[in-house]
Amino acid sequence: MPDAPSEILFLRKMHPLVEAAFEGRYGVHRLAGAADAEALLAETGPRIRALCVGGAAAVDAALIDRLPKLELIANFGVGYDAVDAAAAHRRGVVVTNTPDVLTDEVADLAIGLVIATLRRIPQADRYLRAGHWPKAPFPLSASLRGRRVGILGLGRIGRAIARRLESFGVAIDYHGRRPQADVPYTYHDSLIGMAHAVHILIVVAPGGADTRGLVDAAVLEALGPEGILVNVARGSLVDEAALIAALKAGTILGAGLDVFENEPHVPGDLAALDNTVLLPHVGSASEHTRAAMAQLVVDNVVSWFEGRGPLTPVAETPWSPNA
């Protein structure tokens, strides 16, 4: 008798490429949309070898404990702050993510947000559509010329953003846990010190408890009245209440945001402000890039089940073929 197929649990609806790749190949169970999610988890939990997750679907220690045969958590996305990777590591479970394949897309969008926020592109579009142009020219905007840009988090995406910024001829600073010897940019050992030095602050650091509220009222005050905040990382890195207060008071000039603290809910006070450009978390949301992310999820799961190990394990759950 042939062995039963390995069983996988989807915590949320996955990309069609993932669904198609696993259907008929493995035993797939879907928690989202189940008539009785608790009953499904109780019945299938003892057999699940892999979880496929993404977005805000949380994987905590309690869920991991309910899956005694769990070996792999395949995260759809480069950020995995919704997964308790430390708890997974304690249980010997490997967590994978989808780095690299979305780097260029998110970096492109970050540059787009910088320019759109400085030059007020959405506001100018609304001005034209409302019929105001025949009455008066659109007001002059700020410019990227003569600006200094600070990047919070010089990882894969941060470096890709910096490379793009070089072509604009702007000075580039960065802040992270440590200086990086192989880049020509100016390092700051404190975020508030960098905020004082730059005109544009781009947030691209990982989310999680260690970075929650990192961009607070003091950082925004240091950024100053000509300052622009752009966030393409996680909404949790920015104190949203402090940001709204700073935008209303003119403490900073404007903000371009692709991420928010309580997605998909955006505070009405933030949405009402005219000195913001707000996007619904679309940094990697092109058909090309989402397909590449989905393929990497598939490749990680298939490689694991075929005994070759994970392709992109996260730092908290390192894997060695000799382990």
Coordinates of N, CA and C in Angstrom, one line a residue, residues 118-119 141-147 200:
L118 N 6.9 63.9 -2.1 CA 7.5 65.2 -2.3 C 6.8 66.1 -3.3
R119 N 6.6 65.5 -4.5 CA 6.0 66.3 -5.6 C 4.5 66.3 -5.6
S141 N 5.6 72.5 -5.3 CA 5.9 71.4 -4.3 C 7.3 71.4 -3.8
A142 N 7.6 70.6 -2.9 CA 9.0 70.3 -2.5 C 9.7 69.6 -3.6
S143 N 11.0 69.4 -3.4 CA 11.8 68.7 -4.5 C 12.8 67.8 -3.8
L144 N 13.2 66.8 -4.6 CA 14.2 65.9 -4.2 C 15.6 66.5 -4.3
R145 N 15.7 67.6 -5.0 CA 17.0 68.3 -5.2 C 17.5 68.8 -3.8
G146 N 18.8 68.5 -3.6 CA 19.4 69.0 -2.3 C 19.0 68.2 -1.1
R147 N 18.3 67.1 -1.2 CA 17.8 66.4 -0.1 C 18.8 65.3 0.3
I200 N 14.7 63.0 4.4 CA 13.7 62.0 4.1 C 14.1 60.7 4.8

